[in-house]
Amino acid sequence: MAALIALSFYQTVLQMQTGLIAYEKNNSVYIGDPLFLEPFWMKNSGRSTVVIPGWHRMSYDYSDNSYISQELEKNIRKLHAITKNAVTDGRYIVFGAGSTQLLNAAVYALSMNMSSPAKVVAEKPFYRWAIVKDKDIYENMLKYKSLADSGTSKDTQLRALKLIKVVLEDGGRGIFNFAYKTMRGRWTKLKHVLSLSKRFKLQEIPPAFCNYSRTVRGASPAFAWLKCAKEEDSNCHKVLHHEANILGREGRSFDAEDHYVRLSLVKSADDFNLLLNRLKELVSKEKHNQTTRSSYLVLTS
């Protein structure tokens, strides 16, 4: 029996080495998991570490009966002031467990004063918190929050406060410069690879004025929208998954055609490099097929 197991294992290894068995894990670029920031926080690990005693802030609310730390709210306002991406003066802050919960809270709050159905439209970008102008809507959103989860975890708020304070120490320069340099580099590499393809197209994003840096900057998007240009590639998600083990999000998830697929660019460096290499392989195969067809036409003409 031992000899048979050893022989079977040897044959499996041999088949894998000779290409008879092929296995590769999916390169999942499905969600916007911001792991690209890991190197920044590792470099600043000492200043961003949070230690929480077991007894610390066990109550659902704070001493003022609110569900958000006043210190956290103050620093959120400072963050928007330096990034210049939202007005917080004269407005209220609702802290939530992600933008989806906050959107649900907004729908709940708006529905309180409506006698008939209405559509709610949200404009990007969406944040870990909501900035609300109307006091009644703000109070109804808090009511929704209290019913849904009795407020956001104190541990979560404490960690968010610690990280925001680190960001604010140098006016945001450290993290914003790191993020822009990283994402700009990724976008440039991705554009170069796909510029060599006729089968796959990338969305065009012109340079735009940056409120933070006060300069015009080149694109550095968190997501890439890829289009399969061939009519027969009607589902770009399946094309990338089946031919390159790349797992993105289908266009239909965003009310777009399935000729489109969304790829996340904010994951780790290893994830992005794997994505880039697999796209290079796809483009290389495309070039090889074009060369083969051209040679065939020459030979048969």
Coordinates of N, CA and C in Angstrom, one line a residue, residues 22-163:
A22 N -3.0 21.2 -14.4 CA -2.7 22.6 -14.2 C -3.7 23.2 -13.1
Y23 N -3.1 23.8 -12.1 CA -3.9 24.5 -11.1 C -3.4 25.8 -10.8
E24 N -4.2 26.8 -10.8 CA -3.8 28.2 -10.4 C -5.0 28.7 -9.6
K25 N -4.7 29.4 -8.5 CA -5.8 30.0 -7.8 C -6.3 31.3 -8.5
N26 N -7.6 31.6 -8.3 CA -8.1 32.8 -8.9 C -7.4 34.0 -8.4
N27 N -7.2 35.0 -9.3 CA -6.7 36.3 -8.9 C -8.0 37.1 -8.7
S28 N -8.4 37.2 -7.4 CA -9.7 37.9 -7.1 C -9.5 39.4 -7.0
V29 N -10.0 40.1 -7.9 CA -10.0 41.6 -7.9 C -11.4 42.0 -7.9
Y30 N -12.2 41.3 -7.1 CA -13.7 41.5 -7.0 C -14.1 42.6 -6.2
I31 N -13.4 42.8 -5.0 CA -13.9 43.8 -4.1 C -12.8 44.9 -3.9
G32 N -13.2 46.0 -3.3 CA -12.3 47.1 -3.1 C -11.6 47.0 -1.7
D33 N -10.8 46.0 -1.5 CA -10.1 45.7 -0.2 C -8.8 46.5 -0.2
P34 N -8.7 47.6 0.6 CA -7.6 48.6 0.4 C -6.3 48.1 1.0
L35 N -5.8 46.9 0.6 CA -4.6 46.4 1.2 C -3.4 47.1 0.6
F36 N -3.5 47.9 -0.4 CA -2.4 48.6 -0.9 C -1.8 49.6 0.1
L37 N -2.6 49.9 1.2 CA -2.1 50.8 2.2 C -1.3 50.1 3.3
E38 N -1.2 48.8 3.3 CA -0.5 48.0 4.3 C 0.9 48.5 4.5
P39 N 1.7 48.7 3.5 CA 3.1 49.2 3.7 C 3.2 50.5 4.5
F40 N 2.2 51.4 4.2 CA 2.2 52.7 4.9 C 2.0 52.5 6.4
W41 N 1.0 51.7 6.7 CA 0.6 51.4 8.1 C 1.7 50.6 8.8
M42 N 2.3 49.7 8.1 CA 3.4 48.9 8.7 C 4.6 49.9 9.1
K43 N 4.9 50.8 8.2 CA 5.9 51.8 8.5 C 5.6 52.7 9.7
N44 N 4.3 52.9 9.9 CA 3.8 53.7 11.0 C 3.1 52.9 12.1
S45 N 3.6 51.6 12.2 CA 2.9 50.7 13.2 C 3.0 51.2 14.6
G46 N 4.1 51.8 15.0 CA 4.2 52.3 16.4 C 3.2 53.3 16.8
R47 N 3.0 54.3 15.8 CA 2.1 55.4 16.1 C 0.7 55.1 15.9
S48 N 0.4 54.0 15.2 CA -1.0 53.6 14.9 C -1.5 52.4 15.7
T49 N -0.7 51.9 16.6 CA -1.1 50.7 17.4 C -2.1 51.1 18.4
V50 N -3.2 50.3 18.6 CA -4.2 50.6 19.6 C -4.2 49.4 20.6
V51 N -4.1 49.7 21.9 CA -4.2 48.7 22.9 C -5.5 49.0 23.8
I52 N -6.4 48.1 23.9 CA -7.6 48.3 24.6 C -7.8 47.4 25.8
P53 N -7.8 47.9 27.0 CA -8.1 47.1 28.2 C -9.5 46.5 28.1
G54 N -9.7 45.3 28.7 CA -11.0 44.6 28.6 C -12.1 45.4 29.2
W55 N -11.9 46.3 30.1 CA -13.0 47.0 30.8 C -13.3 48.3 30.1
H56 N -12.5 48.7 29.1 CA -12.6 50.0 28.5 C -13.9 50.2 27.7
R57 N -14.7 51.2 28.1 CA -15.9 51.7 27.4 C -16.8 50.5 27.0
M58 N -17.3 49.8 28.0 CA -18.2 48.6 27.7 C -19.6 49.0 27.4
S59 N -20.0 50.3 27.8 CA -21.3 50.7 27.5 C -21.6 50.9 26.0
Y60 N -22.9 50.8 25.6 CA -23.2 51.1 24.2 C -23.0 52.5 23.8
D61 N -23.3 53.5 24.8 CA -23.2 54.9 24.4 C -22.1 55.5 25.3
Y62 N -21.9 56.8 25.0 CA -20.9 57.6 25.7 C -21.6 58.4 26.8
S63 N -20.8 59.1 27.6 CA -21.3 59.8 28.8 C -22.4 60.8 28.4
D64 N -22.3 61.3 27.2 CA -23.3 62.3 26.7 C -24.5 61.7 26.0
N65 N -24.6 60.4 26.2 CA -25.7 59.6 25.6 C -25.7 59.5 24.1
S66 N -24.6 59.9 23.5 CA -24.4 59.8 22.0 C -23.8 58.4 21.7
Y67 N -23.8 58.1 20.3 CA -23.2 56.8 19.9 C -21.9 57.1 19.1
I68 N -21.5 58.3 19.1 CA -20.2 58.6 18.4 C -19.3 59.4 19.4
S69 N -18.0 59.0 19.4 CA -17.0 59.7 20.2 C -16.9 61.2 19.7
Q70 N -17.0 62.1 20.6 CA -16.9 63.5 20.3 C -15.5 63.8 19.7
E71 N -14.5 63.1 20.2 CA -13.1 63.3 19.7 C -13.0 62.8 18.3
L72 N -13.7 61.7 18.0 CA -13.6 61.2 16.6 C -14.3 62.1 15.7
E73 N -15.5 62.6 16.1 CA -16.2 63.6 15.3 C -15.4 64.8 15.0
K74 N -14.7 65.3 16.0 CA -13.8 66.5 15.8 C -12.7 66.2 14.8
N75 N -12.1 65.1 14.8 CA -11.0 64.7 13.9 C -11.5 64.4 12.5
I76 N -12.7 63.9 12.4 CA -13.3 63.7 11.1 C -13.5 65.1 10.4
R77 N -14.0 66.1 11.1 CA -14.1 67.4 10.6 C -12.8 68.0 10.2
K78 N -11.7 67.8 11.0 CA -10.4 68.2 10.6 C -9.9 67.6 9.3
L79 N -10.2 66.3 9.2 CA -9.8 65.5 8.0 C -10.4 66.1 6.7
H80 N -11.7 66.4 6.8 CA -12.3 67.0 5.6 C -11.8 68.4 5.3
A81 N -11.5 69.1 6.4 CA -11.0 70.5 6.2 C -9.7 70.5 5.5
I82 N -8.8 69.5 5.7 CA -7.5 69.5 5.0 C -7.6 68.9 3.6
T83 N -8.5 67.9 3.4 CA -8.7 67.3 2.1 C -9.6 68.2 1.2
K84 N -10.4 69.0 1.8 CA -11.3 69.9 1.0 C -12.2 69.2 0.1
N85 N -12.7 68.0 0.6 CA -13.6 67.2 -0.2 C -15.1 67.2 0.3
A86 N -15.3 67.9 1.4 CA -16.7 68.0 1.9 C -16.8 69.2 2.9
V87 N -17.9 69.8 3.0 CA -18.2 70.8 3.9 C -18.8 70.2 5.2
T88 N -18.2 70.5 6.3 CA -18.8 69.9 7.6 C -19.3 71.0 8.5
D89 N -19.0 72.3 8.3 CA -19.5 73.3 9.1 C -21.0 73.4 9.1
G90 N -21.6 73.5 10.3 CA -23.1 73.5 10.3 C -23.8 72.3 9.9
R91 N -23.1 71.2 9.9 CA -23.6 69.9 9.5 C -23.4 68.8 10.6
Y92 N -24.1 67.7 10.5 CA -24.0 66.7 11.6 C -23.3 65.5 11.0
I93 N -22.6 64.7 11.9 CA -21.9 63.5 11.5 C -22.6 62.3 12.1
V94 N -22.9 61.3 11.2 CA -23.4 60.0 11.6 C -22.4 59.0 11.2
F95 N -21.9 58.3 12.3 CA -20.9 57.3 12.1 C -21.6 55.9 11.9
G96 N -21.2 55.1 10.9 CA -21.8 53.9 10.6 C -20.9 52.7 10.3
A97 N -21.4 51.6 10.2 CA -20.6 50.4 9.8 C -20.7 50.2 8.3
G98 N -20.0 51.2 7.6 CA -20.0 51.1 6.1 C -21.0 52.0 5.5
S99 N -20.8 52.3 4.2 CA -21.7 53.2 3.4 C -23.1 52.5 3.2
T100 N -23.1 51.2 3.1 CA -24.4 50.6 2.8 C -25.4 50.8 4.0
Q101 N -24.9 50.7 5.2 CA -25.7 50.9 6.4 C -26.2 52.4 6.5
L102 N -25.3 53.3 6.1 CA -25.6 54.7 6.2 C -26.6 55.0 5.1
L103 N -26.5 54.4 3.9 CA -27.5 54.7 2.9 C -28.9 54.1 3.3
N104 N -28.9 53.0 4.0 CA -30.2 52.4 4.5 C -30.8 53.4 5.6
A105 N -29.9 53.9 6.4 CA -30.3 54.9 7.4 C -30.9 56.1 6.8
A106 N -30.3 56.6 5.7 CA -30.8 57.8 5.0 C -32.2 57.5 4.4
V107 N -32.4 56.3 3.8 CA -33.7 55.9 3.2 C -34.7 55.9 4.3
Y108 N -34.4 55.3 5.5 CA -35.3 55.3 6.6 C -35.7 56.7 7.1
A109 N -34.6 57.5 7.2 CA -34.9 58.9 7.7 C -35.8 59.7 6.7
L110 N -35.5 59.6 5.4 CA -36.2 60.3 4.4 C -37.7 59.8 4.3
S111 N -37.9 58.5 4.6 CA -39.2 58.0 4.4 C -40.2 58.4 5.5
M112 N -39.6 59.0 6.6 CA -40.4 59.4 7.8 C -41.4 60.5 7.4
N113 N -41.0 61.3 6.4 CA -41.8 62.5 6.0 C -42.3 62.4 4.6
M114 N -42.5 61.2 4.1 CA -43.0 61.0 2.8 C -44.3 60.2 2.8
S115 N -45.3 60.7 2.1 CA -46.6 60.0 2.0 C -46.7 59.1 0.8
S116 N -45.7 59.1 -0.1 CA -45.7 58.3 -1.3 C -44.3 57.8 -1.6
P117 N -44.1 56.7 -2.4 CA -42.8 56.2 -2.7 C -41.9 57.3 -3.4
A118 N -40.7 57.3 -3.2 CA -39.7 58.2 -3.8 C -38.4 57.5 -4.0
K119 N -37.6 58.0 -5.0 CA -36.3 57.4 -5.2 C -35.2 58.2 -4.4
V120 N -34.2 57.5 -3.9 CA -33.1 58.1 -3.2 C -31.9 58.0 -4.0
V121 N -31.2 59.1 -4.3 CA -30.0 59.0 -5.2 C -28.8 59.5 -4.3
A122 N -27.8 58.7 -4.3 CA -26.6 59.0 -3.6 C -25.4 59.4 -4.5
E123 N -24.7 60.4 -4.2 CA -23.6 60.8 -5.1 C -22.3 60.4 -4.5
K124 N -21.4 59.7 -5.2 CA -20.1 59.3 -4.7 C -19.2 60.5 -4.4
P125 N -18.2 60.4 -3.6 CA -17.8 59.1 -3.0 C -18.5 58.9 -1.7
F126 N -18.5 57.6 -1.2 CA -19.2 57.2 0.0 C -18.2 57.0 1.1
Y127 N -18.4 57.4 2.4 CA -17.5 57.3 3.5 C -18.2 56.4 4.6
R128 N -16.8 55.8 5.5 CA -17.0 55.1 6.8 C -18.0 55.8 7.6
W129 N -18.6 57.1 7.4 CA -19.5 58.1 8.1 C -20.3 58.9 7.1
A130 N -21.5 59.6 7.5 CA -22.4 60.5 6.7 C -22.4 61.9 7.2
I131 N -22.4 62.9 6.3 CA -22.4 64.3 6.7 C -23.9 64.8 6.3
V132 N -24.6 65.2 7.3 CA -26.0 65.5 7.1 C -26.3 66.9 7.5
K133 N -27.1 67.6 6.6 CA -27.4 69.0 6.7 C -28.6 69.2 7.6
D134 N -29.7 68.4 7.4 CA -30.9 68.6 8.0 C -31.0 67.9 9.4
K135 N -31.4 68.6 10.4 CA -31.3 68.0 11.8 C -32.3 66.9 12.0
D136 N -33.5 67.0 11.4 CA -34.6 66.0 11.5 C -34.1 64.7 10.9
I137 N -33.5 64.8 9.7 CA -33.0 63.6 9.0 C -31.8 63.0 9.8
Y138 N -31.0 63.9 10.4 CA -29.9 63.4 11.2 C -30.4 62.6 12.4
E139 N -31.4 63.1 13.1 CA -32.0 62.4 14.3 C -32.7 61.1 13.9
N140 N -33.3 61.1 12.7 CA -34.0 59.9 12.3 C -32.9 58.8 11.9
M141 N -31.8 59.3 11.3 CA -30.7 58.3 11.0 C -30.1 57.7 12.3
L142 N -30.0 58.6 13.3 CA -29.5 58.0 14.6 C -30.5 57.0 15.2
K143 N -31.8 57.3 15.0 CA -32.8 56.4 15.5 C -32.7 55.0 14.8
Y144 N -32.5 55.1 13.5 CA -32.3 53.8 12.7 C -31.1 53.1 13.2
K145 N -30.0 53.8 13.5 CA -28.8 53.2 14.0 C -29.0 52.6 15.3
S146 N -29.7 53.2 16.2 CA -30.0 52.7 17.5 C -30.8 51.4 17.5
L147 N -31.7 51.3 16.5 CA -32.5 50.1 16.3 C -31.7 49.0 15.7
A148 N -30.8 49.4 14.7 CA -30.1 48.4 14.0 C -29.0 47.7 14.8
D149 N -28.2 48.6 15.5 CA -27.0 48.0 16.1 C -26.6 48.7 17.4
S150 N -27.5 49.5 18.0 CA -27.1 50.3 19.2 C -25.8 51.0 19.1
G151 N -25.5 51.5 17.9 CA -24.3 52.3 17.7 C -23.2 51.5 17.2
T152 N -22.2 52.1 16.6 CA -21.0 51.5 16.1 C -20.1 51.1 17.2
S153 N -19.4 50.0 17.1 CA -18.5 49.4 18.1 C -17.5 50.5 18.6
K154 N -17.4 50.6 19.9 CA -16.4 51.5 20.5 C -15.0 51.2 20.0
D155 N -14.7 49.9 19.9 CA -13.3 49.5 19.5 C -13.1 50.0 18.0
T156 N -14.1 49.9 17.2 CA -14.0 50.4 15.8 C -13.7 51.9 15.8
Q157 N -14.5 52.7 16.6 CA -14.3 54.1 16.7 C -12.9 54.5 17.2
L158 N -12.5 53.8 18.2 CA -11.2 54.1 18.8 C -10.0 53.8 17.8
R159 N -10.1 52.8 17.0 CA -9.1 52.5 16.0 C -9.2 53.5 14.9
A160 N -10.4 53.9 14.5 CA -10.5 54.9 13.5 C -9.9 56.3 13.9
L161 N -10.2 56.6 15.2 CA -9.7 57.8 15.7 C -8.1 57.8 15.7
K162 N -7.5 56.7 16.1 CA -6.1 56.6 16.2 C -5.5 56.8 14.8
L163 N -6.1 56.1 13.8 CA -5.5 56.2 12.4 C -5.7 57.6 11.8

